[in-house]
Coordinates of C-alpha atoms in Angstrom, one line a residue:
Chain A
M1 CA 0.1 0.0 0.0
S2 CA 1.5 3.4 -1.0
F3 CA 2.3 6.2 1.5
A4 CA -0.6 8.3 0.1
R5 CA -3.2 5.6 0.6
R6 CA -2.2 5.0 4.1
L7 CA -2.4 8.7 4.8
L8 CA -5.7 9.0 3.0
M9 CA -7.2 6.1 5.3
T10 CA -5.5 7.7 8.5
V11 CA -7.4 10.8 7.7
A12 CA -10.6 9.1 6.8
L13 CA -10.5 7.2 10.1
A14 CA -9.5 10.4 12.1
L15 CA -12.7 12.2 10.4
L16 CA -15.1 9.1 11.1
A17 CA -13.9 9.4 14.8
G18 CA -15.0 12.9 15.2
C19 CA -18.0 12.7 12.7
D20 CA -20.6 13.3 15.5
N21 CA -20.2 17.1 15.3
M22 CA -18.7 17.2 12.0
L23 CA -21.7 16.0 9.9
D24 CA -23.9 19.0 11.3
D25 CA -21.3 21.4 9.3
L26 CA -20.5 18.8 6.3
A27 CA -24.2 18.6 5.4
P28 CA -26.2 21.2 7.4
S29 CA -29.8 20.6 8.2
G30 CA -32.4 23.4 7.6
E31 CA -35.2 21.6 9.6
D32 CA -36.5 23.3 12.6
K33 CA -35.5 21.4 15.7
R34 CA -36.7 23.9 18.4
P35 CA -38.4 21.9 21.1
D36 CA -42.2 22.4 21.6
V37 CA -43.2 24.3 24.6
V38 CA -46.2 24.5 26.9
L39 CA -47.5 28.3 26.8
G40 CA -47.3 29.6 30.2
S41 CA -44.5 27.3 31.6
V42 CA -41.5 28.7 33.1
G43 CA -38.3 28.4 31.1
P44 CA -35.9 30.1 28.5
Q45 CA -37.9 29.1 25.2
V46 CA -39.7 31.6 22.9
G47 CA -43.2 31.5 24.3
Q48 CA -42.5 30.6 28.0
I49 CA -42.4 32.6 31.0
A50 CA -38.9 33.9 31.9
P51 CA -37.5 32.9 35.2
D52 CA -37.5 35.8 37.5
F53 CA -34.2 36.9 38.9
T54 CA -32.2 39.4 41.1
L55 CA -29.1 40.5 40.2
D56 CA -26.7 43.2 41.3
D57 CA -25.2 45.6 38.7
T58 CA -21.7 46.9 38.8
L59 CA -22.5 49.5 41.2
Y60 CA -24.2 47.1 43.4
T61 CA -27.8 48.1 42.9
P62 CA -30.1 45.3 42.7
H63 CA -32.3 44.6 39.5
T64 CA -35.4 42.2 39.9
L65 CA -36.9 41.2 36.4
S66 CA -40.6 41.5 37.6
T67 CA -39.8 45.0 39.1
E68 CA -38.1 46.1 36.0
L69 CA -41.0 45.0 33.6
A70 CA -43.4 46.8 35.8
S71 CA -42.1 50.0 34.4
A72 CA -40.9 49.0 31.0
R73 CA -42.6 47.7 27.8
A74 CA -40.0 45.1 27.8
V75 CA -36.5 44.0 29.2
V76 CA -33.5 43.0 26.8
L77 CA -30.8 40.8 28.4
Y78 CA -27.6 40.7 26.1
F79 CA -25.0 38.1 27.3
N80 CA -21.5 39.8 27.2
M81 CA -18.0 38.4 27.7
W82 CA -16.2 41.6 26.6
C83 CA -14.9 40.1 23.4
P84 CA -14.6 41.5 19.8
I85 CA -18.1 40.2 18.8
C86 CA -19.6 41.2 21.9
D87 CA -18.1 44.8 21.4
T88 CA -19.6 44.8 17.7
H89 CA -23.1 43.6 19.0
A90 CA -23.4 46.1 22.0
N91 CA -22.0 48.9 20.2
H92 CA -24.4 48.2 17.4
M93 CA -27.3 48.0 20.1
R94 CA -25.9 51.2 21.6
Q95 CA -25.9 53.0 18.4
Y96 CA -28.9 52.0 16.5
I97 CA -31.5 50.3 18.7
V98 CA -31.6 51.7 22.2
P99 CA -32.3 55.1 21.0
D100 CA -35.4 54.1 19.3
F101 CA -36.8 52.3 22.4
P102 CA -36.6 54.4 25.3
D103 CA -39.3 52.7 26.9
V104 CA -37.6 49.2 26.9
R105 CA -34.8 48.4 29.5
F106 CA -31.5 47.3 28.1
F107 CA -29.0 45.2 30.2
L108 CA -25.6 43.7 29.5
V109 CA -25.2 40.6 31.4
D110 CA -21.3 40.0 32.3
Y111 CA -21.6 36.3 32.8
V112 CA -17.8 35.6 32.7
S113 CA -16.4 38.2 35.2
G114 CA -17.8 36.4 38.4
S115 CA -17.7 39.3 40.7
V116 CA -18.8 42.8 41.0
P117 CA -15.3 44.5 41.1
L118 CA -14.0 42.7 38.2
S119 CA -17.0 43.2 36.0
R120 CA -16.9 46.9 37.0
S121 CA -13.2 47.0 35.8
N122 CA -13.9 45.2 32.7
Q123 CA -17.0 47.5 32.0
I124 CA -15.0 50.6 32.2
A125 CA -12.0 49.2 30.2
S126 CA -14.3 48.4 27.5
G127 CA -16.3 51.9 27.4
Y128 CA -19.7 50.5 28.4
T129 CA -20.2 52.7 31.6
D130 CA -23.7 54.2 29.9
F131 CA -25.0 50.4 30.2
T132 CA -26.4 48.8 33.1
V133 CA -24.2 45.8 33.5
L134 CA -25.7 42.7 35.5
V135 CA -23.3 40.5 37.3
P136 CA -24.4 36.9 38.0
T137 CA -22.0 35.3 40.2
S138 CA -22.5 31.7 39.4
D139 CA -23.3 30.0 36.1
S140 CA -26.9 29.0 37.2
F141 CA -28.4 32.1 35.8
T142 CA -26.7 31.5 32.4
K143 CA -27.8 28.0 32.2
R144 CA -31.4 29.0 33.2
Y145 CA -31.6 31.2 30.2
Q146 CA -29.4 28.6 27.9
A147 CA -27.3 31.5 27.1
T148 CA -23.7 31.9 25.9
M149 CA -21.7 34.7 24.3
G150 CA -24.0 37.2 22.1
T151 CA -27.4 35.6 23.4
T152 CA -30.1 38.2 23.1
V153 CA -33.1 37.5 25.4
V154 CA -36.4 39.7 24.9
I155 CA -39.1 39.6 27.8
D156 CA -42.1 41.3 27.4
A157 CA -44.2 43.0 30.0
N158 CA -47.2 40.9 29.2
G159 CA -46.9 37.8 31.5
Q160 CA -43.2 38.1 31.0
I161 CA -43.2 36.0 27.9
V162 CA -39.7 35.5 26.1
R163 CA -40.0 36.8 22.7
M164 CA -36.7 36.2 21.5
N165 CA -33.8 34.0 23.0
E166 CA -30.9 33.8 20.4
D167 CA -27.6 35.5 19.0
F168 CA -27.6 39.0 18.4
L169 CA -26.2 38.5 14.9
D170 CA -27.0 41.8 12.7
G171 CA -29.5 43.1 15.2
N172 CA -32.3 42.9 12.9
K173 CA -34.4 40.2 14.6
L174 CA -34.0 42.3 18.0
R175 CA -35.3 45.3 16.2
A176 CA -38.2 43.2 14.5
T177 CA -39.2 41.6 17.9
L178 CA -39.2 45.1 19.8
E179 CA -41.1 46.7 17.2
A180 CA -43.7 44.0 17.2
L181 CA -44.2 44.5 21.1
P182 CA -47.8 45.5 22.1
Chain B
M1 CA 25.1 25.0 -18.3
A2 CA 23.9 21.5 -17.0
S3 CA 25.5 22.4 -13.6
S4 CA 24.3 25.6 -13.5
N5 CA 20.8 24.4 -13.9
S6 CA 21.4 22.1 -11.2
G7 CA 22.6 24.7 -9.0
Y8 CA 19.5 26.8 -10.0
C9 CA 17.3 23.8 -9.1
S10 CA 18.5 23.8 -5.5
I11 CA 18.2 27.2 -5.1
L12 CA 14.6 27.3 -6.5
F13 CA 14.1 24.3 -4.0
A14 CA 15.4 26.4 -1.3
G15 CA 13.4 29.3 -2.0
S16 CA 10.4 27.4 -2.6
L17 CA 10.6 25.9 0.8
C18 CA 10.9 29.1 2.3
L19 CA 7.7 30.4 0.8
M20 CA 5.8 27.5 2.7
G21 CA 6.3 29.5 5.7
L22 CA 4.7 32.6 4.2
L23 CA 1.7 31.2 2.6
P24 CA -1.6 31.8 4.4
M25 CA -1.0 30.8 7.9
D26 CA -4.8 31.2 8.7
S27 CA -4.6 31.9 12.3
W28 CA -8.2 31.8 12.9
A29 CA -7.8 32.7 16.4
A30 CA -9.6 32.9 19.3
S31 CA -11.9 30.0 19.7
C32 CA -14.5 32.6 20.0
C33 CA -13.8 33.5 16.3
G34 CA -13.3 29.8 15.2
G35 CA -10.1 28.5 15.3
G36 CA -8.1 25.9 13.8
S37 CA -7.7 26.5 9.9
S38 CA -4.4 25.6 8.3
S39 CA -1.9 26.9 5.9
S40 CA -1.3 25.9 2.2
L41 CA 1.4 23.7 1.1
I42 CA 3.6 24.0 -2.0
M43 CA 6.5 21.5 -2.9
P44 CA 9.4 22.2 -5.2
K45 CA 9.2 21.6 -8.9
F46 CA 11.1 18.2 -9.5
S47 CA 9.6 16.4 -6.5
R48 CA 7.3 13.6 -6.4
A49 CA 5.5 14.0 -2.9
M50 CA 6.3 15.9 0.1
V51 CA 5.0 15.3 3.9
D52 CA 4.8 18.0 6.3
M53 CA 4.1 18.7 10.0
S54 CA 3.9 21.9 11.7
V55 CA 3.0 23.1 15.4
D56 CA 1.5 26.1 15.9
M57 CA 1.3 28.1 19.4
E58 CA -1.0 31.1 19.1
D59 CA -1.0 33.5 22.1
Y60 CA -3.9 36.2 22.3
N61 CA -3.2 39.7 23.3
G62 CA -6.3 41.7 23.2
F63 CA -8.4 42.5 20.0
W64 CA -9.2 45.3 17.5
D65 CA -12.8 46.5 17.8
S66 CA -15.3 47.4 15.2
Q67 CA -13.6 50.8 14.7
G68 CA -10.2 49.6 14.7
D69 CA -9.1 50.7 18.1
Y70 CA -6.9 48.2 19.9
R71 CA -8.2 47.0 23.3
P72 CA -6.5 44.6 25.6
D73 CA -8.5 41.5 27.0
P74 CA -10.3 41.4 30.4
K75 CA -8.3 41.0 33.5
D76 CA -7.4 37.6 34.2
S77 CA -7.4 36.4 30.8
D78 CA -5.2 34.0 29.1
L79 CA -6.1 32.6 25.8
N80 CA -3.9 30.2 24.1
Q81 CA -4.8 27.9 21.0
Y82 CA -2.2 25.0 19.9
R83 CA -2.4 23.3 16.5
I84 CA -0.8 20.5 15.0
N85 CA -0.9 20.4 11.2
L86 CA -0.3 17.4 9.1
G87 CA 0.1 17.9 5.5
Y88 CA 0.8 15.7 2.4
A89 CA 1.6 17.2 -1.1
H90 CA 1.6 14.9 -4.2
R91 CA 2.8 15.8 -7.8
F92 CA 0.0 14.8 -10.5
G93 CA 2.1 16.1 -13.3
S94 CA 5.0 18.1 -14.5
R95 CA 3.1 21.2 -13.7
W96 CA 0.2 20.1 -11.4
Q97 CA 0.3 19.4 -7.6
G98 CA -2.1 18.8 -5.0
S99 CA -2.1 18.9 -1.1
V100 CA -4.2 18.1 2.0
I101 CA -4.0 19.8 5.3
L102 CA -5.5 18.4 8.3
P103 CA -4.9 20.3 11.5
Y104 CA -5.8 19.1 15.2
V105 CA -6.5 22.0 17.6
W106 CA -6.5 22.4 21.4
N107 CA -7.9 25.4 23.0
N108 CA -6.6 26.2 26.3
N109 CA -8.6 29.2 27.8
E110 CA -8.7 31.4 31.0
Y111 CA -11.1 34.2 30.6
T112 CA -12.0 36.3 33.4
G113 CA -14.1 33.8 35.5
L114 CA -14.2 31.0 32.8
T115 CA -11.9 28.2 32.2
S116 CA -12.3 26.0 28.8
N117 CA -9.9 23.4 27.7
T118 CA -11.0 21.8 24.4
Q119 CA -9.8 19.9 21.4
G120 CA -10.7 18.4 18.1
L121 CA -10.2 18.4 14.4
G122 CA -9.8 22.0 12.8
D123 CA -11.2 22.7 9.4
T124 CA -9.3 20.6 6.4
T125 CA -7.7 22.3 3.3
L126 CA -7.4 20.7 0.0
N127 CA -5.4 22.5 -2.4
L128 CA -4.6 22.0 -6.4
W129 CA -1.8 24.1 -7.9
Y130 CA -0.8 24.6 -11.5
E131 CA 2.7 25.7 -12.2
T132 CA 3.0 28.1 -15.3
F133 CA 6.6 27.4 -16.1
D134 CA 8.6 24.2 -16.8
N135 CA 12.2 25.4 -16.0
V136 CA 13.3 27.1 -12.7
T137 CA 13.2 30.7 -12.8
C138 CA 15.7 31.6 -10.0
V139 CA 18.9 33.0 -11.3
W140 CA 22.4 34.1 -9.9
K141 CA 22.8 37.1 -12.2
V142 CA 20.5 39.0 -14.4
R143 CA 22.0 38.7 -18.1
Q144 CA 19.0 39.3 -20.1
W145 CA 15.3 40.2 -19.7
A146 CA 14.2 36.7 -19.6
D147 CA 16.1 36.0 -16.6
L148 CA 13.6 38.3 -14.7
K149 CA 10.8 36.1 -15.5
P150 CA 9.3 34.9 -12.1
A151 CA 7.8 31.5 -11.0
V152 CA 4.0 31.9 -11.2
Y153 CA 1.6 29.5 -9.6
L154 CA -2.2 29.4 -10.0
G155 CA -3.9 27.2 -7.4
A156 CA -7.4 26.7 -5.9
S157 CA -8.5 25.5 -2.4
L158 CA -11.5 24.1 -0.9
T159 CA -11.7 24.5 3.0
V160 CA -13.9 21.6 4.3
P161 CA -15.5 22.2 7.7
T162 CA -14.3 19.2 9.6
G163 CA -13.8 21.4 12.6
I164 CA -16.2 22.0 15.6
S165 CA -18.2 25.3 14.7
R166 CA -20.7 27.2 16.8
F167 CA -23.1 25.5 14.7
D168 CA -22.4 22.3 16.2
N169 CA -23.4 20.7 19.7
V170 CA -21.1 23.1 21.8
A171 CA -21.6 24.6 25.2
N172 CA -19.9 27.8 24.4
S173 CA -17.6 29.9 21.9
F174 CA -14.4 28.3 23.4
D175 CA -15.2 25.2 22.3
I176 CA -14.8 25.9 18.5
T177 CA -12.1 24.6 16.3
G178 CA -13.6 25.5 13.0
R179 CA -15.8 28.1 11.3
G180 CA -18.4 25.8 9.9
F181 CA -18.4 26.8 6.3
Y182 CA -17.0 25.4 3.0
R183 CA -14.9 27.9 1.4
L184 CA -13.5 28.0 -2.2
D185 CA -10.1 30.1 -2.7
A186 CA -8.5 31.2 -6.2
N187 CA -4.8 31.7 -5.4
L188 CA -1.9 33.3 -7.4
L189 CA 1.8 33.0 -6.1
V190 CA 4.5 35.1 -7.9
D191 CA 8.0 34.1 -6.7
K192 CA 11.4 35.4 -8.0
T193 CA 14.8 34.5 -7.0
I194 CA 17.6 36.5 -7.7
Y195 CA 20.3 34.6 -5.6
P196 CA 20.6 35.1 -2.8
W197 CA 17.6 37.2 -2.7
N198 CA 14.1 36.1 -2.8
A199 CA 10.7 37.8 -3.1
S200 CA 7.2 36.6 -3.5
L201 CA 3.6 37.8 -3.5
L202 CA 0.6 35.9 -2.8
L203 CA -2.8 36.8 -3.5
S204 CA -6.0 34.8 -2.5
Y205 CA -9.5 35.7 -2.9
G206 CA -12.3 33.3 -1.3
K207 CA -15.9 32.9 -1.1
Y208 CA -17.8 30.9 1.6
L209 CA -20.7 28.8 0.5
E210 CA -24.0 29.7 1.9
R211 CA -25.3 26.8 4.2
N212 CA -28.3 26.2 6.5
V213 CA -28.2 26.9 10.3
N214 CA -30.7 25.5 12.7
R215 CA -28.6 25.4 15.9
D216 CA -26.4 27.9 17.5
Y217 CA -23.8 27.4 20.5
G218 CA -25.9 24.2 21.2
N219 CA -29.5 25.7 21.2
Y220 CA -31.7 25.0 18.3
V221 CA -32.9 28.4 16.8
E222 CA -35.0 29.5 13.9
P223 CA -33.6 28.0 10.8
S224 CA -31.7 30.4 8.5
R225 CA -29.4 30.6 5.6
R226 CA -26.0 32.3 6.5
K227 CA -22.7 32.8 4.8
L228 CA -19.6 34.6 5.7
G229 CA -18.3 37.5 3.7
D230 CA -15.6 37.3 0.9
R231 CA -12.2 36.9 2.0
Q232 CA -9.2 38.5 0.7
L233 CA -5.5 37.8 1.5
A234 CA -2.2 39.4 0.3
T235 CA 1.3 38.2 1.6
L236 CA 4.4 40.2 0.4
S237 CA 7.8 38.6 1.4
A238 CA 11.3 39.0 1.0
G239 CA 14.0 36.6 1.9
Y240 CA 18.1 36.0 2.1
T241 CA 19.7 32.9 1.7
Y242 CA 23.1 31.9 3.2
F243 CA 25.0 28.9 1.9
L244 CA 26.7 27.0 5.0
E245 CA 29.9 25.4 4.5
S246 CA 28.2 21.8 4.6
M247 CA 26.0 23.3 1.6
D248 CA 23.1 23.3 3.9
T249 CA 21.2 26.5 3.5
L250 CA 19.7 29.0 5.9
T251 CA 17.2 31.4 4.8
F252 CA 15.8 34.3 6.6
T253 CA 12.6 35.7 5.4
L254 CA 10.2 38.6 6.4
A255 CA 6.5 38.9 5.4
L256 CA 3.7 41.3 5.6
S257 CA 0.4 40.1 5.4
H258 CA -3.0 41.6 5.1
L259 CA -6.3 39.6 5.7
Q260 CA -9.8 40.8 5.6
E261 CA -13.5 39.4 5.2
D262 CA -16.6 41.5 4.1
D263 CA -20.0 41.5 5.8
G264 CA -21.6 38.0 6.1
R265 CA -25.1 37.2 5.1
I266 CA -28.1 36.2 7.2
D267 CA -31.1 35.3 4.9
G268 CA -29.7 37.7 2.3
R269 CA -29.1 40.4 4.3
P270 CA -25.8 42.0 5.3
D271 CA -24.4 40.9 8.6
P272 CA -21.6 43.4 9.5
S273 CA -20.7 41.5 12.7
T274 CA -18.8 39.1 11.0
R275 CA -16.7 41.6 9.0
M276 CA -12.8 41.3 10.0
E277 CA -9.7 42.8 9.1
K278 CA -6.2 41.8 10.3
N279 CA -2.6 42.9 9.4
S280 CA 0.5 41.0 10.5
L281 CA 4.1 40.5 10.2
A282 CA 6.3 37.5 10.1
G283 CA 9.7 36.3 10.4
T284 CA 10.9 32.8 9.2
V285 CA 14.2 30.8 9.7
A286 CA 14.4 27.9 7.3
W287 CA 17.1 25.4 7.5
S288 CA 17.6 22.9 4.8
T289 CA 19.9 20.0 4.3
M290 CA 22.6 19.6 1.5
D291 CA 20.2 17.1 -0.4
R292 CA 17.2 19.5 0.0
D293 CA 15.2 16.7 1.2
W294 CA 14.6 17.7 4.8
I295 CA 13.6 21.3 5.9
F296 CA 13.3 22.8 9.3
K297 CA 11.4 26.0 10.0
G298 CA 10.7 28.4 12.8
T299 CA 8.2 31.4 12.2
L300 CA 6.9 34.1 14.4
S301 CA 3.9 36.0 13.3
H302 CA 3.0 39.1 15.0
A303 CA 0.1 41.2 15.0
V304 CA 0.6 45.0 16.2
P305 CA -1.5 45.8 19.0
R306 CA -2.3 49.0 18.0
N307 CA -5.0 51.0 16.5
D308 CA -6.0 50.6 13.0
W309 CA -3.9 47.5 12.3
G310 CA -7.0 45.5 12.3
D311 CA -10.7 45.3 12.7
N312 CA -12.9 43.3 14.7
F313 CA -10.3 40.4 15.4
P314 CA -8.3 39.1 17.9
V315 CA -4.5 40.3 18.2
T316 CA -2.3 37.2 18.3
N317 CA 1.2 36.2 18.1
V318 CA 1.8 32.6 16.5
L319 CA 4.7 30.7 17.1
S320 CA 5.4 27.8 14.6
F321 CA 7.8 25.0 14.0
E322 CA 7.5 22.9 11.0
V323 CA 9.4 20.0 9.4
S324 CA 9.0 18.9 5.9
H325 CA 10.3 15.9 4.0
V326 CA 10.6 15.8 0.2
L327 CA 10.0 12.5 -1.5
R328 CA 11.8 12.1 -4.9

């Protein structure tokens, strides 16, 4: 067997060994696989009631979801880790979305710093002192919302229904979701 | 003349091997941006095949924001990616050669309060190159206009998304070893050696293929059609070769590289969040044995942590060691 064939077989075996994840990219599916939800149940999926929470911001001011919703049309949570993409998203939100929705409460959720002082330091260094930054001190909050870098959650005032829970991407879906609020 | 040609051949050999270090070292940094692509691979004119192994150690040192301003990473951050790239090049004809490069990627990240250590295959690259010349084009002295003729290579590359991307079943952005998209590149490489000097220019234009997306960072999402923006790469390099007493060669090369990607697309709409630009400098030292069958290289690629050297992309330094063996 030639060297080339042996190498090819080795590569093929390596590919097969890792194909569990790989096939999703080699042959991507467009099928909608979002789980069905029971309307009115508590959870992070669109159509569910958002789990209530109380979190400190970087100035140690506590924020409770239900209280915030009592005085706003909606709450937007943006899960932020102070990375380049996060900066692009947050900057876009600041420039093009926040000014058009004065009755919506926008929060950055710093889910990586783990403490208020570190989060405050990162907030200042990144130039986002004009945003309210919420600081979960454990990963249970992020897990409850099934969130990661760039996840954007929209919760409306009408029964705390989650309207959107996915990556910010180009911001168009966030804008459309906010414009569709009652 | 025969002996001269033989000498030229050796020089071309050395020059071509130096080029390998300057070809696109796609340091798709940061797992948060999709790591683990690989370099191109070109073998010398009169060889049958070549095997190649390289190790990349990439260290992250802040990023350029969307305005091109440099920003350091948050406190308590230490981001690293390590790659082993296995490559094989094969000659199909006097002017045709092809290669495959398969990277394996380790992500090792401390990011403020988050620790992540993941590994997996990176994206695989398949290359096809056509050499527009039959005879070596490097010379010792320019005696006539024809001596100035460069070696021109035309190439095509296909990147296959064998890595772990954000669209796979991953928990977070640090798990990523690939970008998740097929990409086709058209490549042009122009190389000229007037011994002991060498200069080369590599131009590459790539188009990502649109794909379905129904999952993002492990969560199923509303299906959409996405693609990344067109990719442009230009690398300009210059090198100098010393002949050692043993007739081994030592070649020093400096390169300047510009890489950028345009806006991506989501269901046909522009997505500026994936737009990026990166400029970097690289220095390579290559040692080749007398028979030119073994080549050992070390490369340091440096992205300058200053404003306007990049846009929406991590700033990284990449230290690479590479061993190539040519099969006659």
